[in-house]
PDB file of C-alpha atoms in Angstrom:
ATOM      1  CA  MET A   1      96.862 112.965 114.990  1.00 82.00           C
ATOM      2  CA  ILE A   2      95.786 109.278 115.417  1.00 84.00           C
ATOM      3  CA  ILE A   3      96.113 107.979 119.093  1.00 83.00           C
ATOM      4  CA  THR A   4      95.664 104.330 119.561  1.00 80.00           C
ATOM      5  CA  GLY A   5      96.073 101.600 122.095  1.00 77.00           C
ATOM      6  CA  ASP A   6      94.245  98.972 124.054  1.00 76.00           C
ATOM      7  CA  ASP A   7      93.848 101.072 127.347  1.00 82.00           C
ATOM      8  CA  PRO A   8      90.903 103.533 126.829  1.00 84.00           C
ATOM      9  CA  GLU A   9      91.805 105.254 130.166  1.00 88.00           C
ATOM     10  CA  TYR A  10      95.338 105.802 129.255  1.00 89.00           C
ATOM     11  CA  ILE A  11      94.244 107.258 125.767  1.00 87.00           C
ATOM     12  CA  ALA A  12      91.934 109.719 127.637  1.00 88.00           C
ATOM     13  CA  PHE A  13      94.829 110.631 130.008  1.00 88.00           C
ATOM     14  CA  VAL A  14      96.906 111.520 127.023  1.00 88.00           C
ATOM     15  CA  LYS A  15      94.328 113.492 125.169  1.00 89.00           C
ATOM     16  CA  ALA A  16      93.936 115.401 128.554  1.00 88.00           C
ATOM     17  CA  ARG A  17      97.452 116.341 128.646  1.00 89.00           C
ATOM     18  CA  LEU A  18      97.597 117.342 125.171  1.00 88.00           C
ATOM     19  CA  ARG A  19      94.659 119.693 125.562  1.00 87.00           C
ATOM     20  CA  ASP A  20      96.659 121.291 128.573  1.00 87.00           C
ATOM     21  CA  GLN A  21      99.586 122.119 126.238  1.00 87.00           C
ATOM     22  CA  PHE A  22      97.823 122.752 122.904  1.00 87.00           C
ATOM     23  CA  LEU A  23      94.574 124.050 121.338  1.00 87.00           C
ATOM     24  CA  MET A  24      92.974 120.786 119.919  1.00 84.00           C
ATOM     25  CA  THR A  25      89.780 119.326 118.998  1.00 83.00           C
ATOM     26  CA  ASP A  26      88.759 115.619 119.595  1.00 83.00           C
ATOM     27  CA  LEU A  27      87.074 114.179 116.659  1.00 83.00           C
ATOM     28  CA  GLY A  28      86.144 111.013 118.318  1.00 82.00           C
ATOM     29  CA  PRO A  29      86.783 107.363 116.834  1.00 83.00           C
ATOM     30  CA  LEU A  30      88.776 107.368 113.654  1.00 81.00           C
ATOM     31  CA  ARG A  31      86.519 107.303 110.570  1.00 85.00           C
ATOM     32  CA  TYR A  32      88.524 109.226 107.877  1.00 85.00           C
ATOM     33  CA  PHE A  33      92.323 110.133 107.636  1.00 85.00           C
ATOM     34  CA  LEU A  34      94.138 111.439 104.573  1.00 85.00           C
ATOM     35  CA  GLY A  35      91.611 109.812 102.109  1.00 85.00           C
ATOM     36  CA  ILE A  36      91.672 106.428 104.022  1.00 88.00           C
ATOM     37  CA  GLU A  37      88.350 105.299 105.539  1.00 89.00           C
ATOM     38  CA  VAL A  38      88.302 103.370 108.704  1.00 88.00           C
ATOM     39  CA  SER A  39      85.187 101.287 109.924  1.00 89.00           C
ATOM     40  CA  SER A  40      84.938  99.389 113.070  1.00 86.00           C
ATOM     41  CA  THR A  41      82.712  96.335 113.607  1.00 86.00           C
ATOM     42  CA  SER A  42      82.622  93.609 116.410  1.00 85.00           C
ATOM     43  CA  ASP A  43      84.564  91.451 114.191  1.00 86.00           C
ATOM     44  CA  GLY A  44      87.323  93.815 113.361  1.00 86.00           C
ATOM     45  CA  PHE A  45      88.337  96.792 111.173  1.00 89.00           C
ATOM     46  CA  TYR A  46      87.867  97.590 107.457  1.00 90.00           C
ATOM     47  CA  ILE A  47      90.216  99.941 105.764  1.00 89.00           C
ATOM     48  CA  SER A  48      89.306 101.475 102.295  1.00 91.00           C
ATOM     49  CA  GLN A  49      89.475 104.329  99.958  1.00 91.00           C
ATOM     50  CA  GLU A  50      86.190 104.300  98.317  1.00 91.00           C
ATOM     51  CA  LYS A  51      85.839 108.035  98.282  1.00 93.00           C
ATOM     52  CA  TYR A  52      89.360 108.739  97.319  1.00 92.00           C
ATOM     53  CA  ILE A  53      88.578 106.374  94.257  1.00 93.00           C
ATOM     54  CA  GLN A  54      85.354 108.173  93.390  1.00 92.00           C
ATOM     55  CA  ASP A  55      87.200 111.498  93.403  1.00 92.00           C
ATOM     56  CA  LEU A  56      89.821 109.927  91.081  1.00 92.00           C
ATOM     57  CA  LEU A  57      87.371 108.620  88.770  1.00 92.00           C
ATOM     58  CA  ALA A  58      85.784 112.007  88.653  1.00 91.00           C
ATOM     59  CA  ARG A  59      89.064 113.702  87.768  1.00 90.00           C
ATOM     60  CA  ALA A  60      89.905 111.165  85.285  1.00 89.00           C
ATOM     61  CA  ALA A  61      86.531 111.766  83.525  1.00 85.00           C
ATOM     62  CA  LEU A  62      86.239 108.503  81.771  1.00 84.00           C
ATOM     63  CA  GLY A  63      83.936 108.733  78.648  1.00 78.00           C
ATOM     64  CA  ASP A  64      82.151 105.369  79.252  1.00 82.00           C
ATOM     65  CA  GLU A  65      80.784 103.205  82.231  1.00 86.00           C
ATOM     66  CA  ARG A  66      82.671 100.213  81.229  1.00 89.00           C
ATOM     67  CA  THR A  67      84.322  97.904  83.869  1.00 91.00           C
ATOM     68  CA  VAL A  68      87.126  95.210  83.475  1.00 91.00           C
ATOM     69  CA  GLU A  69      87.788  92.088  85.590  1.00 92.00           C
ATOM     70  CA  THR A  70      91.485  92.535  85.904  1.00 92.00           C
ATOM     71  CA  PRO A  71      93.717  95.777  86.296  1.00 91.00           C
ATOM     72  CA  MET A  72      96.048  94.587  83.479  1.00 90.00           C
ATOM     73  CA  GLU A  73      95.977  92.162  80.593  1.00 87.00           C
ATOM     74  CA  LEU A  74      98.029  88.956  81.096  1.00 83.00           C
ATOM     75  CA  ASN A  75     101.596  88.835  79.774  1.00 80.00           C
ATOM     76  CA  VAL A  76     101.593  92.588  78.754  1.00 82.00           C
ATOM     77  CA  LYS A  77     105.259  93.891  78.351  1.00 84.00           C
ATOM     78  CA  LEU A  78     105.185  97.510  77.711  1.00 84.00           C
ATOM     79  CA  GLN A  79     108.058  99.511  76.237  1.00 83.00           C
ATOM     80  CA  LEU A  80     109.193 103.079  75.970  1.00 83.00           C
ATOM     81  CA  THR A  81     108.420 103.175  72.178  1.00 84.00           C
ATOM     82  CA  ASP A  82     105.019 101.785  72.434  1.00 87.00           C
ATOM     83  CA  GLY A  83     102.571 104.221  70.763  1.00 85.00           C
ATOM     84  CA  ASP A  84     102.707 107.891  70.144  1.00 90.00           C
ATOM     85  CA  PRO A  85     103.825 110.362  72.856  1.00 90.00           C
ATOM     86  CA  LEU A  86     101.054 112.054  74.730  1.00 89.00           C
ATOM     87  CA  SER A  87     100.541 115.907  74.282  1.00 87.00           C
ATOM     88  CA  ASP A  88      99.401 116.298  77.843  1.00 85.00           C
ATOM     89  CA  LEU A  89     102.079 114.780  80.154  1.00 90.00           C
ATOM     90  CA  THR A  90     100.529 116.234  83.272  1.00 92.00           C
ATOM     91  CA  ARG A  91      97.318 114.257  83.286  1.00 91.00           C
ATOM     92  CA  TYR A  92      99.178 111.045  83.018  1.00 92.00           C
ATOM     93  CA  ARG A  93     101.470 111.785  85.811  1.00 94.00           C
ATOM     94  CA  HIS A  94      98.750 113.027  87.992  1.00 94.00           C
ATOM     95  CA  LEU A  95      96.648 109.944  87.624  1.00 94.00           C
ATOM     96  CA  VAL A  96      99.630 107.597  88.080  1.00 93.00           C
ATOM     97  CA  GLY A  97     100.735 109.546  91.385  1.00 93.00           C
ATOM     98  CA  SER A  98      97.185 109.247  92.680  1.00 93.00           C
ATOM     99  CA  LEU A  99      97.237 105.426  92.097  1.00 94.00           C
ATOM    100  CA  VAL A 100     100.451 105.021  93.999  1.00 92.00           C
ATOM    101  CA  TYR A 101      98.908 106.421  96.861  1.00 92.00           C
ATOM    102  CA  LEU A 102      95.726 104.065  96.231  1.00 92.00           C
ATOM    103  CA  ALA A 103      98.005 101.206  96.403  1.00 90.00           C
ATOM    104  CA  VAL A 104      98.237 101.931 100.186  1.00 88.00           C
ATOM    105  CA  THR A 105      95.062 100.044 100.601  1.00 90.00           C
ATOM    106  CA  ARG A 106      94.735  98.295  97.366  1.00 91.00           C
ATOM    107  CA  PRO A 107      97.551  95.626  96.871  1.00 91.00           C
ATOM    108  CA  ASP A 108      95.647  94.213  93.877  1.00 91.00           C
ATOM    109  CA  ILE A 109      96.863  97.200  91.703  1.00 92.00           C
ATOM    110  CA  SER A 110     100.530  97.164  93.123  1.00 90.00           C
ATOM    111  CA  TYR A 111     101.955  95.413  89.968  1.00 89.00           C
ATOM    112  CA  PRO A 112     100.288  97.458  87.243  1.00 91.00           C
ATOM    113  CA  VAL A 113     100.862 100.745  88.997  1.00 93.00           C
ATOM    114  CA  HIS A 114     104.658  99.839  89.368  1.00 90.00           C
ATOM    115  CA  ILE A 115     104.646  99.124  85.569  1.00 89.00           C
ATOM    116  CA  LEU A 116     102.807 102.356  84.466  1.00 92.00           C
ATOM    117  CA  SER A 117     104.928 104.607  86.794  1.00 92.00           C
ATOM    118  CA  GLN A 118     108.139 103.686  84.920  1.00 89.00           C
ATOM    119  CA  PHE A 119     106.831 105.765  81.965  1.00 90.00           C
ATOM    120  CA  VAL A 120     106.013 108.913  83.595  1.00 90.00           C
ATOM    121  CA  SER A 121     108.915 110.676  82.034  1.00 90.00           C
ATOM    122  CA  ALA A 122     107.642 109.842  78.568  1.00 90.00           C
ATOM    123  CA  PRO A 123     104.176 108.349  78.586  1.00 92.00           C
ATOM    124  CA  THR A 124     102.567 107.401  75.389  1.00 93.00           C
ATOM    125  CA  THR A 125      99.038 106.499  74.076  1.00 93.00           C
ATOM    126  CA  VAL A 126      99.541 102.839  74.711  1.00 93.00           C
ATOM    127  CA  HIS A 127     100.539 103.567  78.305  1.00 93.00           C
ATOM    128  CA  TYR A 128      97.764 105.815  78.851  1.00 92.00           C
ATOM    129  CA  SER A 129      95.216 103.205  77.406  1.00 93.00           C
ATOM    130  CA  HIS A 130      96.551 100.566  80.074  1.00 93.00           C
ATOM    131  CA  LEU A 131      96.272 103.364  82.851  1.00 93.00           C
ATOM    132  CA  LEU A 132      92.491 103.789  81.896  1.00 93.00           C
ATOM    133  CA  ARG A 133      92.244  99.941  81.945  1.00 94.00           C
ATOM    134  CA  VAL A 134      93.288 100.094  85.783  1.00 94.00           C
ATOM    135  CA  LEU A 135      90.716 103.165  86.406  1.00 94.00           C
ATOM    136  CA  ARG A 136      87.889 100.859  84.916  1.00 95.00           C
ATOM    137  CA  TYR A 137      89.118  97.946  87.222  1.00 95.00           C
ATOM    138  CA  LEU A 138      88.716 100.181  90.114  1.00 94.00           C
ATOM    139  CA  ARG A 139      85.324 101.396  89.142  1.00 93.00           C
ATOM    140  CA  GLY A 140      84.141  97.770  89.146  1.00 92.00           C
ATOM    141  CA  THR A 141      85.920  96.823  92.360  1.00 92.00           C
ATOM    142  CA  ILE A 142      85.439 100.170  94.326  1.00 92.00           C
ATOM    143  CA  THR A 143      83.882  98.557  97.283  1.00 90.00           C
ATOM    144  CA  ARG A 144      86.984  96.225  98.105  1.00 89.00           C
ATOM    145  CA  ARG A 145      88.433  96.700 101.380  1.00 90.00           C
ATOM    146  CA  LEU A 146      91.294  95.262 103.680  1.00 91.00           C
ATOM    147  CA  PHE A 147      89.969  93.522 106.697  1.00 91.00           C
ATOM    148  CA  PHE A 148      91.809  93.117 110.020  1.00 89.00           C
ATOM    149  CA  PRO A 149      90.006  90.809 112.474  1.00 88.00           C
ATOM    150  CA  ARG A 150      90.046  91.563 116.225  1.00 83.00           C
ATOM    151  CA  SER A 151      90.959  88.083 117.118  1.00 82.00           C
ATOM    152  CA  SER A 152      93.800  86.523 114.959  1.00 80.00           C
ATOM    153  CA  SER A 153      96.892  84.393 115.546  1.00 82.00           C
ATOM    154  CA  LEU A 154     100.230  86.503 115.914  1.00 84.00           C
ATOM    155  CA  GLN A 155     102.101  84.382 113.375  1.00 86.00           C
ATOM    156  CA  LEU A 156     103.706  85.757 110.128  1.00 89.00           C
ATOM    157  CA  GLN A 157     102.997  83.950 106.844  1.00 89.00           C
ATOM    158  CA  CYS A 158     104.777  85.111 103.974  1.00 90.00           C
ATOM    159  CA  TYR A 159     104.563  84.574 100.049  1.00 90.00           C
ATOM    160  CA  SER A 160     107.025  85.748  97.528  1.00 87.00           C
ATOM    161  CA  ASP A 161     107.091  85.474  93.661  1.00 85.00           C
ATOM    162  CA  ALA A 162     109.016  86.885  90.640  1.00 85.00           C
ATOM    163  CA  THR A 163     108.587  87.267  86.847  1.00 83.00           C
ATOM    164  CA  TRP A 164     112.031  86.404  85.199  1.00 81.00           C
ATOM    165  CA  ALA A 165     113.501  89.124  82.804  1.00 76.00           C
ATOM    166  CA  SER A 166     109.862  90.477  82.541  1.00 74.00           C
ATOM    167  CA  ASP A 167     111.092  93.776  81.336  1.00 72.00           C
ATOM    168  CA  PRO A 168     112.104  93.776  77.637  1.00 72.00           C
ATOM    169  CA  SER A 169     113.964  96.993  77.885  1.00 74.00           C
ATOM    170  CA  ASP A 170     116.575  95.811  80.487  1.00 76.00           C
ATOM    171  CA  ARG A 171     115.811  92.196  81.016  1.00 82.00           C
ATOM    172  CA  ARG A 172     115.474  92.744  84.929  1.00 83.00           C
ATOM    173  CA  SER A 173     113.160  90.814  86.930  1.00 84.00           C
ATOM    174  CA  LEU A 174     110.162  91.915  88.888  1.00 83.00           C
ATOM    175  CA  PRO A 175     109.787  90.175  92.451  1.00 86.00           C
ATOM    176  CA  ALA A 176     106.736  90.675  94.591  1.00 86.00           C
ATOM    177  CA  TYR A 177     105.889  89.593  98.165  1.00 89.00           C
ATOM    178  CA  CYS A 178     103.008  89.957 100.691  1.00 91.00           C
ATOM    179  CA  VAL A 179     103.043  89.172 104.387  1.00 92.00           C
ATOM    180  CA  PHE A 180     100.092  88.095 106.645  1.00 91.00           C
ATOM    181  CA  LEU A 181      99.927  88.667 110.559  1.00 89.00           C
ATOM    182  CA  GLY A 182      97.401  85.999 111.192  1.00 85.00           C
ATOM    183  CA  GLY A 183      94.616  86.766 108.889  1.00 85.00           C
ATOM    184  CA  SER A 184      95.546  90.406 108.206  1.00 89.00           C
ATOM    185  CA  LEU A 185      97.687  91.597 105.152  1.00 90.00           C
ATOM    186  CA  ILE A 186     100.179  93.939 106.761  1.00 88.00           C
ATOM    187  CA  ALA A 187     102.819  94.327 104.121  1.00 89.00           C
ATOM    188  CA  TRP A 188     103.253  93.941 100.332  1.00 88.00           C
ATOM    189  CA  LYS A 189     105.589  95.135  97.849  1.00 87.00           C
ATOM    190  CA  THR A 190     106.403  95.042  93.951  1.00 84.00           C
ATOM    191  CA  LYS A 191     109.826  96.277  92.987  1.00 83.00           C
ATOM    192  CA  LYS A 192     112.178  95.510  90.099  1.00 83.00           C
ATOM    193  CA  GLN A 193     115.299  94.042  90.905  1.00 79.00           C
ATOM    194  CA  THR A 194     118.547  96.084  90.610  1.00 80.00           C
ATOM    195  CA  THR A 195     120.538  93.453  88.737  1.00 80.00           C
ATOM    196  CA  VAL A 196     119.865  91.160  85.860  1.00 82.00           C
ATOM    197  CA  SER A 197     118.968  87.585  87.150  1.00 78.00           C
ATOM    198  CA  ARG A 198     120.465  84.956  84.833  1.00 77.00           C
ATOM    199  CA  SER A 199     117.844  82.292  85.529  1.00 79.00           C
ATOM    200  CA  SER A 200     114.398  82.123  86.848  1.00 79.00           C
ATOM    201  CA  VAL A 201     115.798  80.365  90.042  1.00 80.00           C
ATOM    202  CA  GLU A 202     118.006  83.366  90.603  1.00 81.00           C
ATOM    203  CA  ALA A 203     115.191  85.869  90.360  1.00 84.00           C
ATOM    204  CA  GLU A 204     112.951  83.686  92.574  1.00 83.00           C
ATOM    205  CA  LEU A 205     115.885  83.345  95.177  1.00 82.00           C
ATOM    206  CA  ARG A 206     116.546  87.108  95.328  1.00 84.00           C
ATOM    207  CA  ALA A 207     112.762  87.728  95.784  1.00 86.00           C
ATOM    208  CA  MET A 208     112.810  85.267  98.713  1.00 84.00           C
ATOM    209  CA  ALA A 209     115.891  87.142 100.246  1.00 85.00           C
ATOM    210  CA  LEU A 210     113.955  90.446  99.780  1.00 86.00           C
ATOM    211  CA  LEU A 211     111.242  89.018 101.710  1.00 88.00           C
ATOM    212  CA  THR A 212     113.388  87.526 104.389  1.00 87.00           C
ATOM    213  CA  ALA A 213     114.776  91.109 105.065  1.00 88.00           C
ATOM    214  CA  GLU A 214     111.204  92.492 105.292  1.00 90.00           C
ATOM    215  CA  VAL A 215     110.101  89.675 107.775  1.00 90.00           C
ATOM    216  CA  THR A 216     113.300  90.222 109.895  1.00 89.00           C
ATOM    217  CA  TRP A 217     112.382  93.799 110.311  1.00 91.00           C
ATOM    218  CA  LEU A 218     108.644  92.922 111.045  1.00 91.00           C
ATOM    219  CA  ARG A 219     109.785  90.507 113.794  1.00 90.00           C
ATOM    220  CA  TRP A 220     112.013  93.130 115.361  1.00 90.00           C
ATOM    221  CA  LEU A 221     108.986  95.627 115.146  1.00 90.00           C
ATOM    222  CA  LEU A 222     106.572  93.215 116.743  1.00 89.00           C
ATOM    223  CA  ALA A 223     109.060  92.639 119.625  1.00 88.00           C
ATOM    224  CA  ASP A 224     109.238  96.348 120.272  1.00 88.00           C
ATOM    225  CA  PHE A 225     105.466  96.283 120.415  1.00 82.00           C
ATOM    226  CA  GLY A 226     105.733  93.505 123.115  1.00 84.00           C
ATOM    227  CA  VAL A 227     104.561  90.684 120.666  1.00 82.00           C
ATOM    228  CA  SER A 228     106.806  87.776 121.354  1.00 81.00           C
ATOM    229  CA  ILE A 229     107.207  85.306 118.060  1.00 80.00           C
ATOM    230  CA  THR A 230     108.892  82.176 119.041  1.00 80.00           C
ATOM    231  CA  THR A 231     108.140  79.972 116.263  1.00 83.00           C
ATOM    232  CA  PRO A 232     109.694  80.481 112.721  1.00 84.00           C
ATOM    233  CA  SER A 233     107.888  82.594 110.107  1.00 85.00           C
ATOM    234  CA  LEU A 234     106.848  80.605 107.209  1.00 84.00           C
ATOM    235  CA  VAL A 235     108.050  81.816 103.828  1.00 84.00           C
ATOM    236  CA  LEU A 236     106.261  80.386 100.952  1.00 85.00           C
ATOM    237  CA  SER A 237     107.499  80.275  97.231  1.00 83.00           C
ATOM    238  CA  ASP A 238     106.536  78.308  94.154  1.00 81.00           C
ATOM    239  CA  SER A 239     109.971  77.941  92.959  1.00 77.00           C
ATOM    240  CA  THR A 240     111.390  74.470  93.735  1.00 74.00           C
ATOM    241  CA  GLY A 241     114.871  75.460  92.539  1.00 72.00           C
ATOM    242  CA  ALA A 242     115.044  78.542  94.730  1.00 71.00           C
ATOM    243  CA  ILE A 243     113.806  76.544  97.784  1.00 71.00           C
ATOM    244  CA  SER A 244     116.468  73.983  97.035  1.00 72.00           C
ATOM    245  CA  VAL A 245     119.242  76.484  96.945  1.00 71.00           C
ATOM    246  CA  ALA A 246     117.892  78.212  99.912  1.00 69.00           C
ATOM    247  CA  ARG A 247     118.078  75.049 101.895  1.00 68.00           C
ATOM    248  CA  ASP A 248     121.768  74.333 100.641  1.00 66.00           C
ATOM    249  CA  PRO A 249     123.740  77.173  99.283  1.00 59.00           C
ATOM    250  CA  VAL A 250     126.546  74.901  98.097  1.00 61.00           C
ATOM    251  CA  LYS A 251     124.504  73.300  95.409  1.00 57.00           C
ATOM    252  CA  HIS A 252     126.730  74.145  92.343  1.00 53.00           C
ATOM    253  CA  GLU A 253     129.493  76.488  91.353  1.00 53.00           C
ATOM    254  CA  LEU A 254     126.950  78.361  89.173  1.00 54.00           C
ATOM    255  CA  THR A 255     125.196  79.355  92.367  1.00 62.00           C
ATOM    256  CA  LYS A 256     128.296  81.068  93.844  1.00 58.00           C
ATOM    257  CA  HIS A 257     127.303  84.542  92.502  1.00 56.00           C
ATOM    258  CA  ILE A 258     123.896  84.518  94.505  1.00 60.00           C
ATOM    259  CA  GLY A 259     125.475  82.773  97.548  1.00 53.00           C
ATOM    260  CA  VAL A 260     124.849  85.726  99.744  1.00 57.00           C
ATOM    261  CA  ASP A 261     121.156  85.818  99.212  1.00 60.00           C
ATOM    262  CA  ALA A 262     120.990  81.922  99.483  1.00 56.00           C
ATOM    263  CA  PHE A 263     122.776  81.980 103.058  1.00 54.00           C
ATOM    264  CA  TYR A 264     120.705  85.061 104.131  1.00 55.00           C
ATOM    265  CA  THR A 265     117.461  83.274 103.247  1.00 63.00           C
ATOM    266  CA  ARG A 266     118.582  80.037 105.060  1.00 55.00           C
ATOM    267  CA  ALA A 267     119.749  81.855 108.086  1.00 48.00           C
TER     268      ALA A 267
END
């Protein structure tokens, strides 16, 4: 159990009441929890999974000491039929499952992990080679951490993007977003769209709508914590077409099928 707050005296009171009812041990300040390492400094908090990565690399038993600069090659489009089927499916599934949990503190591997997790039912030698590339990337970047400063603005700033028809098997697009609270990265996601987008503008607009829903929920959550956000949350996208449609949903009859997303994003 993690007990947190900005009132040390009340935290001590809660611990005392818990001891009255349960047999418990106070382990002191938070340092390690479920594979996640937390370190506190005068500037803020660092969160990482360095030991978890070390254990993962040991289980993977890579036969070399190579590292790579990126977790996945540019413009790679993996398919189910690539390569030969693996004889040991369990190993691939175990490593991918471990990477899914590692993405809790490593947003830089969110995209390749999403791609590789689509092939856990029937992985091939090609899929496994790309999985090893992610592990080699982690070996070279094992010390990377998320930083949460003690003093930061309480304004949300958000970014969204999408690759149009990037999956060659079903032509569905892959959106992604990240949300900052001041200087702290607090939310990120990569998830394939449920429908086929007929243009890059549509794919980008649906990504913005997905992000808008996340921002709405975060503003409600912050309000429950007593954090009042009175200014609009800035949502940034690199698609001028999607921004134009979001500003004015009645742009053209070809946008009627995405009018709901456009209206929601604009509202």
